[in-house]
């Protein structure tokens, strides 16, 4: 895969994160976090380490959080990234995401669309996987991708509704749809009718 990051590129992504996020005049907690970030591709982070890094992230400037978000997104979507690194980023990303401006969230959604347009379906799928793990993440997909995902989950919801034990199966797909629509209730016009019809059939 020509789009896969090589080892040098991945280290560059990580170094950018470290350089942007850690101030030149380092506090004790900043030094600890720098060490944790440096180890993100070496060791699984403990729950305590995640909490400490999360607390540090929440007090950083938009510029630093943006750099960290995009850098870790690049590492996460690379097919050569180890599973424990994926787990580390999954644990850290909600802290980052909750402090991102919409502009950067939509930029990540556009990046996923670019991967898909370039035929890099693995990276596109990994990007969506990361967004599924953060609050309203999938609602920041570009319109075309959101329509595809909504159509799939609406079909899954109606199938679950018509199946045995529907009350146990429906919430799973309803939650996915909720994440796609988001708190802004952003539904592309091309799928509005199908959305209303499905939700009406399921909940009436």
PDB file of C-alpha atoms in Angstrom:
ATOM      1  CA  UNK A   1       0.000   0.000   0.000  1.00  0.00           C
ATOM      2  CA  UNK A   2       1.685   3.178  -1.211  1.00  0.00           C
ATOM      3  CA  UNK A   3      -0.278   5.242   1.294  1.00  0.00           C
ATOM      4  CA  UNK A   4       0.907   3.275   4.330  1.00  0.00           C
ATOM      5  CA  UNK A   5       3.173   5.143   6.684  1.00  0.00           C
ATOM      6  CA  UNK A   6       6.705   3.820   6.969  1.00  0.00           C
ATOM      7  CA  UNK A   7       8.486   3.703  10.311  1.00  0.00           C
ATOM      8  CA  UNK A   8      10.123   7.088   9.743  1.00  0.00           C
ATOM      9  CA  UNK A   9       6.793   8.742   8.881  1.00  0.00           C
ATOM     10  CA  UNK A  10       5.128   7.286  11.961  1.00  0.00           C
ATOM     11  CA  UNK A  11       7.918   8.548  14.198  1.00  0.00           C
ATOM     12  CA  UNK A  12       7.582  11.933  12.511  1.00  0.00           C
ATOM     13  CA  UNK A  13       3.836  11.992  13.284  1.00  0.00           C
ATOM     14  CA  UNK A  14       4.569  11.154  16.900  1.00  0.00           C
ATOM     15  CA  UNK A  15       7.372  13.703  17.216  1.00  0.00           C
ATOM     16  CA  UNK A  16       5.079  16.398  15.813  1.00  0.00           C
ATOM     17  CA  UNK A  17       2.523  15.516  18.497  1.00  0.00           C
ATOM     18  CA  UNK A  18       5.160  15.742  21.205  1.00  0.00           C
ATOM     19  CA  UNK A  19       6.706  18.986  19.931  1.00  0.00           C
ATOM     20  CA  UNK A  20       3.342  20.725  19.573  1.00  0.00           C
ATOM     21  CA  UNK A  21       1.723  19.513  22.776  1.00  0.00           C
ATOM     22  CA  UNK A  22       4.558  19.840  25.259  1.00  0.00           C
ATOM     23  CA  UNK A  23       5.604  23.380  26.189  1.00  0.00           C
ATOM     24  CA  UNK A  24       9.282  24.304  26.069  1.00  0.00           C
ATOM     25  CA  UNK A  25       9.179  25.158  29.763  1.00  0.00           C
ATOM     26  CA  UNK A  26       8.049  21.823  31.127  1.00  0.00           C
ATOM     27  CA  UNK A  27       6.234  21.224  34.360  1.00  0.00           C
ATOM     28  CA  UNK A  28       6.571  17.928  36.200  1.00  0.00           C
ATOM     29  CA  UNK A  29       3.298  16.646  34.737  1.00  0.00           C
ATOM     30  CA  UNK A  30       4.365  17.793  31.246  1.00  0.00           C
ATOM     31  CA  UNK A  31       7.568  15.782  31.533  1.00  0.00           C
ATOM     32  CA  UNK A  32       5.567  12.725  32.597  1.00  0.00           C
ATOM     33  CA  UNK A  33       3.127  13.143  29.713  1.00  0.00           C
ATOM     34  CA  UNK A  34       5.982  13.568  27.242  1.00  0.00           C
ATOM     35  CA  UNK A  35       7.349  10.257  28.440  1.00  0.00           C
ATOM     36  CA  UNK A  36       3.920   8.624  28.066  1.00  0.00           C
ATOM     37  CA  UNK A  37       3.503   9.998  24.532  1.00  0.00           C
ATOM     38  CA  UNK A  38       6.969   8.803  23.641  1.00  0.00           C
ATOM     39  CA  UNK A  39       6.006   5.339  24.838  1.00  0.00           C
ATOM     40  CA  UNK A  40       2.656   5.211  23.064  1.00  0.00           C
ATOM     41  CA  UNK A  41       4.115   2.906  20.401  1.00  0.00           C
ATOM     42  CA  UNK A  42       6.168   0.934  22.908  1.00  0.00           C
ATOM     43  CA  UNK A  43       3.852   0.016  25.775  1.00  0.00           C
ATOM     44  CA  UNK A  44       0.196  -0.206  26.696  1.00  0.00           C
ATOM     45  CA  UNK A  45      -0.773   2.832  28.754  1.00  0.00           C
ATOM     46  CA  UNK A  46      -2.265   2.177  32.178  1.00  0.00           C
ATOM     47  CA  UNK A  47      -5.606   3.620  33.249  1.00  0.00           C
ATOM     48  CA  UNK A  48      -3.803   6.092  35.517  1.00  0.00           C
ATOM     49  CA  UNK A  49      -1.521   7.223  32.696  1.00  0.00           C
ATOM     50  CA  UNK A  50      -4.539   7.749  30.427  1.00  0.00           C
ATOM     51  CA  UNK A  51      -6.270   9.878  33.080  1.00  0.00           C
ATOM     52  CA  UNK A  52      -3.133  11.982  33.668  1.00  0.00           C
ATOM     53  CA  UNK A  53      -2.585  12.558  29.953  1.00  0.00           C
ATOM     54  CA  UNK A  54      -6.283  13.348  29.515  1.00  0.00           C
ATOM     55  CA  UNK A  55      -6.172  15.958  32.271  1.00  0.00           C
ATOM     56  CA  UNK A  56      -3.105  17.534  30.676  1.00  0.00           C
ATOM     57  CA  UNK A  57      -4.702  17.586  27.204  1.00  0.00           C
ATOM     58  CA  UNK A  58      -7.802  19.388  28.475  1.00  0.00           C
ATOM     59  CA  UNK A  59      -5.654  22.348  29.555  1.00  0.00           C
ATOM     60  CA  UNK A  60      -3.794  22.798  26.266  1.00  0.00           C
ATOM     61  CA  UNK A  61      -4.346  25.369  23.524  1.00  0.00           C
ATOM     62  CA  UNK A  62      -6.454  24.614  20.446  1.00  0.00           C
ATOM     63  CA  UNK A  63      -3.312  24.522  18.285  1.00  0.00           C
ATOM     64  CA  UNK A  64      -1.687  21.839  20.410  1.00  0.00           C
ATOM     65  CA  UNK A  65      -4.837  19.739  20.689  1.00  0.00           C
ATOM     66  CA  UNK A  66      -5.389  19.974  16.920  1.00  0.00           C
ATOM     67  CA  UNK A  67      -1.847  18.787  16.229  1.00  0.00           C
ATOM     68  CA  UNK A  68      -2.267  15.882  18.628  1.00  0.00           C
ATOM     69  CA  UNK A  69      -5.643  14.920  17.122  1.00  0.00           C
ATOM     70  CA  UNK A  70      -4.358  14.852  13.553  1.00  0.00           C
ATOM     71  CA  UNK A  71      -1.078  13.163  14.457  1.00  0.00           C
ATOM     72  CA  UNK A  72      -2.700  10.335  16.393  1.00  0.00           C
ATOM     73  CA  UNK A  73      -5.352   9.975  13.669  1.00  0.00           C
ATOM     74  CA  UNK A  74      -2.557   9.383  11.155  1.00  0.00           C
ATOM     75  CA  UNK A  75      -0.984   6.703  13.346  1.00  0.00           C
ATOM     76  CA  UNK A  76      -4.346   5.051  14.116  1.00  0.00           C
ATOM     77  CA  UNK A  77      -5.327   4.674  10.465  1.00  0.00           C
ATOM     78  CA  UNK A  78      -2.041   3.141   9.337  1.00  0.00           C
ATOM     79  CA  UNK A  79      -2.444  -0.578   8.669  1.00  0.00           C
ATOM     80  CA  UNK A  80       0.913  -1.386  10.286  1.00  0.00           C
ATOM     81  CA  UNK A  81       0.032   0.109  13.667  1.00  0.00           C
ATOM     82  CA  UNK A  82       0.082  -2.508  16.436  1.00  0.00           C
ATOM     83  CA  UNK A  83      -3.138  -3.368  18.260  1.00  0.00           C
ATOM     84  CA  UNK A  84      -1.886  -2.111  21.634  1.00  0.00           C
ATOM     85  CA  UNK A  85      -1.125   1.275  20.044  1.00  0.00           C
ATOM     86  CA  UNK A  86      -4.669   1.331  18.647  1.00  0.00           C
ATOM     87  CA  UNK A  87      -5.943   0.632  22.166  1.00  0.00           C
ATOM     88  CA  UNK A  88      -3.829   3.471  23.566  1.00  0.00           C
ATOM     89  CA  UNK A  89      -5.229   5.934  21.042  1.00  0.00           C
ATOM     90  CA  UNK A  90      -8.790   4.671  21.555  1.00  0.00           C
ATOM     91  CA  UNK A  91      -8.424   5.421  25.261  1.00  0.00           C
ATOM     92  CA  UNK A  92      -6.893   8.884  24.742  1.00  0.00           C
ATOM     93  CA  UNK A  93      -8.953  10.143  21.824  1.00  0.00           C
ATOM     94  CA  UNK A  94     -12.176  10.987  23.714  1.00  0.00           C
ATOM     95  CA  UNK A  95     -10.199  13.527  25.785  1.00  0.00           C
ATOM     96  CA  UNK A  96      -8.846  15.034  22.579  1.00  0.00           C
ATOM     97  CA  UNK A  97     -12.139  14.918  20.662  1.00  0.00           C
ATOM     98  CA  UNK A  98     -14.131  16.623  23.397  1.00  0.00           C
ATOM     99  CA  UNK A  99     -11.757  19.601  23.209  1.00  0.00           C
ATOM    100  CA  UNK A 100     -11.633  19.908  19.406  1.00  0.00           C
ATOM    101  CA  UNK A 101     -13.377  22.645  17.446  1.00  0.00           C
ATOM    102  CA  UNK A 102     -15.880  21.533  14.792  1.00  0.00           C
ATOM    103  CA  UNK A 103     -13.527  22.730  12.050  1.00  0.00           C
ATOM    104  CA  UNK A 104     -10.974  20.046  12.908  1.00  0.00           C
ATOM    105  CA  UNK A 105     -13.629  17.380  13.443  1.00  0.00           C
ATOM    106  CA  UNK A 106     -14.962  18.007   9.925  1.00  0.00           C
ATOM    107  CA  UNK A 107     -11.381  18.016   8.617  1.00  0.00           C
ATOM    108  CA  UNK A 108     -10.976  14.489   9.972  1.00  0.00           C
ATOM    109  CA  UNK A 109     -14.256  13.492   8.298  1.00  0.00           C
ATOM    110  CA  UNK A 110     -12.974  14.892   4.998  1.00  0.00           C
ATOM    111  CA  UNK A 111      -9.699  13.002   5.427  1.00  0.00           C
ATOM    112  CA  UNK A 112     -11.666   9.754   5.696  1.00  0.00           C
ATOM    113  CA  UNK A 113     -13.476  10.617   2.447  1.00  0.00           C
ATOM    114  CA  UNK A 114     -10.128  11.337   0.764  1.00  0.00           C
ATOM    115  CA  UNK A 115      -8.823   7.921   1.791  1.00  0.00           C
ATOM    116  CA  UNK A 116     -11.890   6.312   0.244  1.00  0.00           C
ATOM    117  CA  UNK A 117     -11.642   8.380  -2.953  1.00  0.00           C
ATOM    118  CA  UNK A 118      -8.010   7.285  -3.324  1.00  0.00           C
ATOM    119  CA  UNK A 119      -8.998   3.628  -2.976  1.00  0.00           C
ATOM    120  CA  UNK A 120      -7.435   3.350   0.480  1.00  0.00           C
ATOM    121  CA  UNK A 121     -10.424   1.596   1.997  1.00  0.00           C
ATOM    122  CA  UNK A 122      -8.467   0.166   4.928  1.00  0.00           C
ATOM    123  CA  UNK A 123      -7.507   3.610   6.207  1.00  0.00           C
ATOM    124  CA  UNK A 124     -11.017   4.907   5.564  1.00  0.00           C
ATOM    125  CA  UNK A 125     -12.479   2.047   7.613  1.00  0.00           C
ATOM    126  CA  UNK A 126      -9.978   2.613  10.423  1.00  0.00           C
ATOM    127  CA  UNK A 127     -10.849   6.300  10.497  1.00  0.00           C
ATOM    128  CA  UNK A 128     -14.530   5.463  10.898  1.00  0.00           C
ATOM    129  CA  UNK A 129     -13.655   2.973  13.612  1.00  0.00           C
ATOM    130  CA  UNK A 130     -11.964   5.739  15.585  1.00  0.00           C
ATOM    131  CA  UNK A 131     -14.917   8.107  15.130  1.00  0.00           C
ATOM    132  CA  UNK A 132     -17.308   5.451  16.406  1.00  0.00           C
ATOM    133  CA  UNK A 133     -15.456   5.523  19.715  1.00  0.00           C
ATOM    134  CA  UNK A 134     -15.961   9.242  20.386  1.00  0.00           C
ATOM    135  CA  UNK A 135     -19.053  11.319  21.120  1.00  0.00           C
ATOM    136  CA  UNK A 136     -20.999  12.121  17.917  1.00  0.00           C
ATOM    137  CA  UNK A 137     -17.886  11.201  15.926  1.00  0.00           C
ATOM    138  CA  UNK A 138     -19.668   9.688  12.935  1.00  0.00           C
ATOM    139  CA  UNK A 139     -21.826  12.795  12.532  1.00  0.00           C
ATOM    140  CA  UNK A 140     -18.731  14.587  11.197  1.00  0.00           C
ATOM    141  CA  UNK A 141     -18.412  12.368   8.138  1.00  0.00           C
ATOM    142  CA  UNK A 142     -18.863  14.139   4.817  1.00  0.00           C
ATOM    143  CA  UNK A 143     -22.396  13.979   3.385  1.00  0.00           C
ATOM    144  CA  UNK A 144     -21.805  11.141   0.919  1.00  0.00           C
ATOM    145  CA  UNK A 145     -20.280   8.868   3.537  1.00  0.00           C
ATOM    146  CA  UNK A 146     -22.942   9.754   6.072  1.00  0.00           C
ATOM    147  CA  UNK A 147     -25.701   8.784   3.613  1.00  0.00           C
ATOM    148  CA  UNK A 148     -24.088   5.382   3.025  1.00  0.00           C
ATOM    149  CA  UNK A 149     -23.663   4.731   6.748  1.00  0.00           C
ATOM    150  CA  UNK A 150     -27.175   5.941   7.629  1.00  0.00           C
ATOM    151  CA  UNK A 151     -28.756   3.821   4.913  1.00  0.00           C
ATOM    152  CA  UNK A 152     -26.936   0.740   6.197  1.00  0.00           C
ATOM    153  CA  UNK A 153     -27.894   1.304   9.828  1.00  0.00           C
ATOM    154  CA  UNK A 154     -31.518   2.194   8.999  1.00  0.00           C
ATOM    155  CA  UNK A 155     -31.800  -1.116   7.143  1.00  0.00           C
ATOM    156  CA  UNK A 156     -30.213  -2.907  10.094  1.00  0.00           C
ATOM    157  CA  UNK A 157     -32.664  -1.217  12.466  1.00  0.00           C
ATOM    158  CA  UNK A 158     -35.770  -2.179  10.491  1.00  0.00           C
ATOM    159  CA  UNK A 159     -34.473  -5.763  10.140  1.00  0.00           C
ATOM    160  CA  UNK A 160     -33.888  -5.907  13.888  1.00  0.00           C
ATOM    161  CA  UNK A 161     -37.388  -4.501  14.457  1.00  0.00           C
ATOM    162  CA  UNK A 162     -38.909  -7.290  12.380  1.00  0.00           C
ATOM    163  CA  UNK A 163     -36.805 -10.009  13.996  1.00  0.00           C
ATOM    164  CA  UNK A 164     -37.318 -12.084  17.118  1.00  0.00           C
ATOM    165  CA  UNK A 165     -36.299 -10.348  20.366  1.00  0.00           C
ATOM    166  CA  UNK A 166     -36.451  -6.996  18.601  1.00  0.00           C
ATOM    167  CA  UNK A 167     -36.456  -5.035  21.869  1.00  0.00           C
ATOM    168  CA  UNK A 168     -32.985  -6.411  22.638  1.00  0.00           C
ATOM    169  CA  UNK A 169     -31.592  -5.858  19.142  1.00  0.00           C
ATOM    170  CA  UNK A 170     -33.004  -2.443  18.234  1.00  0.00           C
ATOM    171  CA  UNK A 171     -31.047  -0.291  20.747  1.00  0.00           C
ATOM    172  CA  UNK A 172     -27.698  -1.326  19.253  1.00  0.00           C
ATOM    173  CA  UNK A 173     -28.586   0.038  15.803  1.00  0.00           C
ATOM    174  CA  UNK A 174     -30.541   2.984  17.199  1.00  0.00           C
ATOM    175  CA  UNK A 175     -27.372   4.067  19.029  1.00  0.00           C
ATOM    176  CA  UNK A 176     -25.363   3.890  15.802  1.00  0.00           C
ATOM    177  CA  UNK A 177     -27.948   6.056  14.053  1.00  0.00           C
ATOM    178  CA  UNK A 178     -27.902   8.512  16.945  1.00  0.00           C
ATOM    179  CA  UNK A 179     -24.122   8.827  16.608  1.00  0.00           C
ATOM    180  CA  UNK A 180     -24.433   9.464  12.866  1.00  0.00           C
ATOM    181  CA  UNK A 181     -27.104  12.136  13.300  1.00  0.00           C
ATOM    182  CA  UNK A 182     -25.360  13.757  16.258  1.00  0.00           C
ATOM    183  CA  UNK A 183     -26.575  16.386  18.673  1.00  0.00           C
ATOM    184  CA  UNK A 184     -27.040  18.813  15.782  1.00  0.00           C
ATOM    185  CA  UNK A 185     -29.529  16.393  14.207  1.00  0.00           C
ATOM    186  CA  UNK A 186     -27.734  16.659  10.865  1.00  0.00           C
ATOM    187  CA  UNK A 187     -29.528  14.420   8.349  1.00  0.00           C
ATOM    188  CA  UNK A 188     -28.659  14.715   4.625  1.00  0.00           C
ATOM    189  CA  UNK A 189     -31.752  15.597   2.583  1.00  0.00           C
ATOM    190  CA  UNK A 190     -31.212  12.599   0.285  1.00  0.00           C
ATOM    191  CA  UNK A 191     -32.038  10.241   3.126  1.00  0.00           C
ATOM    192  CA  UNK A 192     -34.467  12.311   5.212  1.00  0.00           C
ATOM    193  CA  UNK A 193     -37.571  10.447   3.978  1.00  0.00           C
ATOM    194  CA  UNK A 194     -36.067   7.004   4.620  1.00  0.00           C
ATOM    195  CA  UNK A 195     -34.929   8.151   8.058  1.00  0.00           C
ATOM    196  CA  UNK A 196     -38.364   9.469   9.078  1.00  0.00           C
ATOM    197  CA  UNK A 197     -40.171   6.420   7.671  1.00  0.00           C
ATOM    198  CA  UNK A 198     -37.881   3.945   9.438  1.00  0.00           C
ATOM    199  CA  UNK A 199     -37.932   5.703  12.800  1.00  0.00           C
ATOM    200  CA  UNK A 200     -41.723   6.037  12.605  1.00  0.00           C
ATOM    201  CA  UNK A 201     -42.179   2.337  11.804  1.00  0.00           C
ATOM    202  CA  UNK A 202     -39.892   1.258  14.614  1.00  0.00           C
ATOM    203  CA  UNK A 203     -41.102   3.475  17.425  1.00  0.00           C
ATOM    204  CA  UNK A 204     -44.849   3.760  16.814  1.00  0.00           C
TER     205      UNK A 204
END
